[in-house]
PDB file of C-alpha atoms in Angstrom:
ATOM      1  CA  MET F   1      67.166 186.261  65.518  1.00 71.00           C
ATOM      2  CA  THR F   2      68.508 182.996  66.898  1.00 81.00           C
ATOM      3  CA  LEU F   3      66.974 180.758  69.506  1.00 86.00           C
ATOM      4  CA  PHE F   4      69.453 181.978  72.103  1.00 89.00           C
ATOM      5  CA  ASP F   5      68.505 185.584  71.377  1.00 86.00           C
ATOM      6  CA  GLN F   6      64.850 184.767  71.903  1.00 87.00           C
ATOM      7  CA  LEU F   7      65.575 182.956  75.152  1.00 89.00           C
ATOM      8  CA  PHE F   8      67.691 185.881  76.314  1.00 89.00           C
ATOM      9  CA  PHE F   9      65.002 188.449  75.580  1.00 87.00           C
ATOM     10  CA  ASN F  10      62.294 186.324  77.188  1.00 88.00           C
ATOM     11  CA  SER F  11      64.273 186.022  80.405  1.00 89.00           C
ATOM     12  CA  PHE F  12      65.312 189.686  80.220  1.00 87.00           C
ATOM     13  CA  ASN F  13      61.707 190.837  79.795  1.00 85.00           C
ATOM     14  CA  HIS F  14      60.505 188.601  82.621  1.00 87.00           C
ATOM     15  CA  TYR F  15      63.034 189.933  85.100  1.00 88.00           C
ATOM     16  CA  LYS F  16      62.636 193.505  83.829  1.00 87.00           C
ATOM     17  CA  ARG F  17      58.916 193.419  84.671  1.00 87.00           C
ATOM     18  CA  GLY F  18      59.518 191.685  88.011  1.00 82.00           C
ATOM     19  CA  THR F  19      61.358 192.756  91.111  1.00 83.00           C
ATOM     20  CA  TYR F  20      64.861 192.620  89.598  1.00 84.00           C
ATOM     21  CA  LYS F  21      64.590 195.629  87.287  1.00 86.00           C
ATOM     22  CA  LYS F  22      68.167 196.822  87.649  1.00 88.00           C
ATOM     23  CA  LYS F  23      69.737 193.364  87.537  1.00 91.00           C
ATOM     24  CA  ALA F  24      67.613 192.015  84.667  1.00 89.00           C
ATOM     25  CA  ASN F  25      70.399 192.205  82.092  1.00 90.00           C
ATOM     26  CA  SER F  26      72.929 190.480  84.351  1.00 93.00           C
ATOM     27  CA  ILE F  27      70.484 187.718  85.258  1.00 93.00           C
ATOM     28  CA  ALA F  28      69.574 187.188  81.597  1.00 93.00           C
ATOM     29  CA  ILE F  29      73.266 186.990  80.620  1.00 94.00           C
ATOM     30  CA  VAL F  30      73.906 184.393  83.324  1.00 95.00           C
ATOM     31  CA  TYR F  31      70.789 182.494  82.222  1.00 95.00           C
ATOM     32  CA  ILE F  32      71.787 182.311  78.556  1.00 95.00           C
ATOM     33  CA  THR F  33      75.321 181.296  79.551  1.00 96.00           C
ATOM     34  CA  ILE F  34      73.894 178.475  81.676  1.00 96.00           C
ATOM     35  CA  VAL F  35      71.730 177.318  78.761  1.00 96.00           C
ATOM     36  CA  GLN F  36      74.634 177.320  76.332  1.00 96.00           C
ATOM     37  CA  ALA F  37      76.958 175.668  78.853  1.00 96.00           C
ATOM     38  CA  SER F  38      74.425 172.925  79.540  1.00 96.00           C
ATOM     39  CA  PHE F  39      74.063 172.214  75.805  1.00 95.00           C
ATOM     40  CA  LEU F  40      77.853 172.162  75.534  1.00 96.00           C
ATOM     41  CA  LEU F  41      77.980 169.715  78.436  1.00 94.00           C
ATOM     42  CA  VAL F  42      75.478 167.383  76.775  1.00 94.00           C
ATOM     43  CA  LEU F  43      77.471 167.406  73.542  1.00 94.00           C
ATOM     44  CA  GLY F  44      80.747 166.943  75.384  1.00 91.00           C
ATOM     45  CA  VAL F  45      79.501 164.005  77.437  1.00 91.00           C
ATOM     46  CA  PHE F  46      77.949 162.384  74.386  1.00 89.00           C
ATOM     47  CA  PHE F  47      81.128 162.621  72.340  1.00 88.00           C
ATOM     48  CA  ALA F  48      83.339 161.617  75.273  1.00 86.00           C
ATOM     49  CA  GLU F  49      81.310 158.461  75.801  1.00 85.00           C
ATOM     50  CA  PHE F  50      81.193 157.815  72.056  1.00 86.00           C
ATOM     51  CA  PHE F  51      84.977 158.081  71.784  1.00 85.00           C
ATOM     52  CA  HIS F  52      85.393 155.936  74.884  1.00 84.00           C
ATOM     53  CA  GLN F  53      83.282 153.176  73.345  1.00 84.00           C
ATOM     54  CA  MET F  54      85.224 153.458  70.088  1.00 87.00           C
ATOM     55  CA  HIS F  55      88.464 153.092  72.108  1.00 86.00           C
ATOM     56  CA  VAL F  56      89.792 156.459  70.972  1.00 85.00           C
ATOM     57  CA  SER F  57      92.026 158.137  73.522  1.00 82.00           C
ATOM     58  CA  THR F  58      91.737 161.883  72.948  1.00 78.00           C
ATOM     59  CA  MET F  59      92.340 163.511  76.332  1.00 83.00           C
ATOM     60  CA  SER F  60      92.052 162.810  80.022  1.00 84.00           C
ATOM     61  CA  ALA F  61      88.933 163.616  82.035  1.00 82.00           C
ATOM     62  CA  THR F  62      90.726 166.331  84.019  1.00 89.00           C
ATOM     63  CA  LYS F  63      91.827 168.128  80.877  1.00 90.00           C
ATOM     64  CA  ALA F  64      88.296 167.836  79.461  1.00 88.00           C
ATOM     65  CA  TRP F  65      86.758 169.446  82.569  1.00 91.00           C
ATOM     66  CA  ILE F  66      89.343 172.237  82.476  1.00 94.00           C
ATOM     67  CA  LEU F  67      88.552 172.807  78.809  1.00 94.00           C
ATOM     68  CA  TYR F  68      84.827 172.865  79.665  1.00 94.00           C
ATOM     69  CA  ALA F  69      85.381 175.447  82.416  1.00 96.00           C
ATOM     70  CA  LEU F  70      87.380 177.649  80.054  1.00 97.00           C
ATOM     71  CA  ALA F  71      84.690 177.308  77.396  1.00 96.00           C
ATOM     72  CA  CYS F  72      82.057 178.389  79.958  1.00 96.00           C
ATOM     73  CA  LEU F  73      84.090 181.481  80.836  1.00 97.00           C
ATOM     74  CA  LEU F  74      84.477 182.249  77.138  1.00 97.00           C
ATOM     75  CA  LEU F  75      80.724 181.823  76.632  1.00 96.00           C
ATOM     76  CA  TYR F  76      80.020 184.257  79.474  1.00 97.00           C
ATOM     77  CA  PHE F  77      82.406 186.821  78.027  1.00 96.00           C
ATOM     78  CA  ILE F  78      80.917 186.508  74.530  1.00 94.00           C
ATOM     79  CA  ASN F  79      77.384 186.824  75.900  1.00 94.00           C
ATOM     80  CA  TRP F  80      78.390 189.813  77.999  1.00 94.00           C
ATOM     81  CA  ILE F  81      79.808 191.530  74.925  1.00 92.00           C
ATOM     82  CA  GLN F  82      76.837 190.616  72.727  1.00 91.00           C
ATOM     83  CA  TYR F  83      73.970 191.411  75.077  1.00 90.00           C
ATOM     84  CA  SER F  84      75.239 194.519  76.826  1.00 88.00           C
ATOM     85  CA  GLY F  85      74.693 198.090  75.829  1.00 78.00           C
ATOM     86  CA  LYS F  86      73.909 199.325  72.365  1.00 78.00           C
ATOM     87  CA  ASN F  87      73.884 195.964  70.597  1.00 75.00           C
ATOM     88  CA  ARG F  88      71.156 194.628  72.916  1.00 77.00           C
ATOM     89  CA  LYS F  89      69.023 197.710  72.354  1.00 78.00           C
ATOM     90  CA  ILE F  90      69.337 197.374  68.571  1.00 78.00           C
ATOM     91  CA  MET F  91      68.442 193.676  68.678  1.00 76.00           C
ATOM     92  CA  ASN F  92      65.499 194.417  70.980  1.00 75.00           C
ATOM     93  CA  ALA F  93      64.211 197.080  68.583  1.00 77.00           C
ATOM     94  CA  ASN F  94      64.548 194.730  65.604  1.00 75.00           C
ATOM     95  CA  GLN F  95      62.703 191.951  67.389  1.00 73.00           C
ATOM     96  CA  LYS F  96      59.670 191.270  65.202  1.00 69.00           C
ATOM     97  CA  LYS F  97      57.735 188.668  67.099  1.00 66.00           C
ATOM     98  CA  LYS F  98      57.539 188.873  70.860  1.00 67.00           C
ATOM     99  CA  SER F  99      57.147 185.370  72.192  1.00 67.00           C
ATOM    100  CA  ASN F 100      56.478 184.856  75.854  1.00 76.00           C
ATOM    101  CA  TYR F 101      57.685 181.730  77.567  1.00 78.00           C
ATOM    102  CA  GLY F 102      56.975 181.232  81.229  1.00 83.00           C
ATOM    103  CA  ILE F 103      59.884 181.473  83.623  1.00 84.00           C
ATOM    104  CA  TRP F 104      59.398 177.816  84.557  1.00 89.00           C
ATOM    105  CA  THR F 105      59.733 176.840  80.916  1.00 89.00           C
ATOM    106  CA  LEU F 106      62.858 178.945  80.566  1.00 89.00           C
ATOM    107  CA  TRP F 107      64.546 177.359  83.566  1.00 90.00           C
ATOM    108  CA  LEU F 108      63.352 173.900  82.536  1.00 93.00           C
ATOM    109  CA  ILE F 109      65.536 174.023  79.401  1.00 92.00           C
ATOM    110  CA  PRO F 110      68.937 173.938  81.171  1.00 93.00           C
ATOM    111  CA  SER F 111      67.549 171.542  83.785  1.00 94.00           C
ATOM    112  CA  VAL F 112      66.563 169.012  81.123  1.00 94.00           C
ATOM    113  CA  ALA F 113      69.932 169.435  79.408  1.00 93.00           C
ATOM    114  CA  LEU F 114      71.766 168.776  82.690  1.00 92.00           C
ATOM    115  CA  PHE F 115      69.536 165.763  83.320  1.00 94.00           C
ATOM    116  CA  LEU F 116      70.428 164.400  79.874  1.00 92.00           C
ATOM    117  CA  ALA F 117      74.135 164.921  80.547  1.00 90.00           C
ATOM    118  CA  MET F 118      73.895 163.037  83.844  1.00 90.00           C
ATOM    119  CA  LEU F 119      71.887 160.309  82.126  1.00 91.00           C
ATOM    120  CA  PHE F 120      74.558 159.954  79.442  1.00 86.00           C
ATOM    121  CA  LEU F 121      77.230 159.702  82.128  1.00 83.00           C
ATOM    122  CA  ARG F 122      75.355 156.964  83.994  1.00 82.00           C
ATOM    123  CA  VAL F 123      74.143 154.923  81.025  1.00 74.00           C
ATOM    124  CA  PHE F 124      77.412 154.661  79.144  1.00 60.00           C
TER     125      PHE F 124
END
């Protein structure tokens, strides 16, 4: 089971036990998409600034943001396919070790990634 699967199931289990029982799967899918999109943003900003400092002209900033938005939509669709229905139930049954992260820790992960992306944009 990957790190993203563990993060998904931790957020899913938290919201399933809380007040959002019926929307737990949707919230967990949005959460894991935000985490993956924030990591993608950090990598994209890092490589964009690296290429800018190396004087490599790959694409304009507008095209890069459009590509990022399309990648985020693709990530949401892939996560929706992967974590909905029968596949999620099979992965949940095969989950060997149940690790519990607090909800603050779970939401701190994309926040730190977004902070790093903004820091990379300002520093370079």
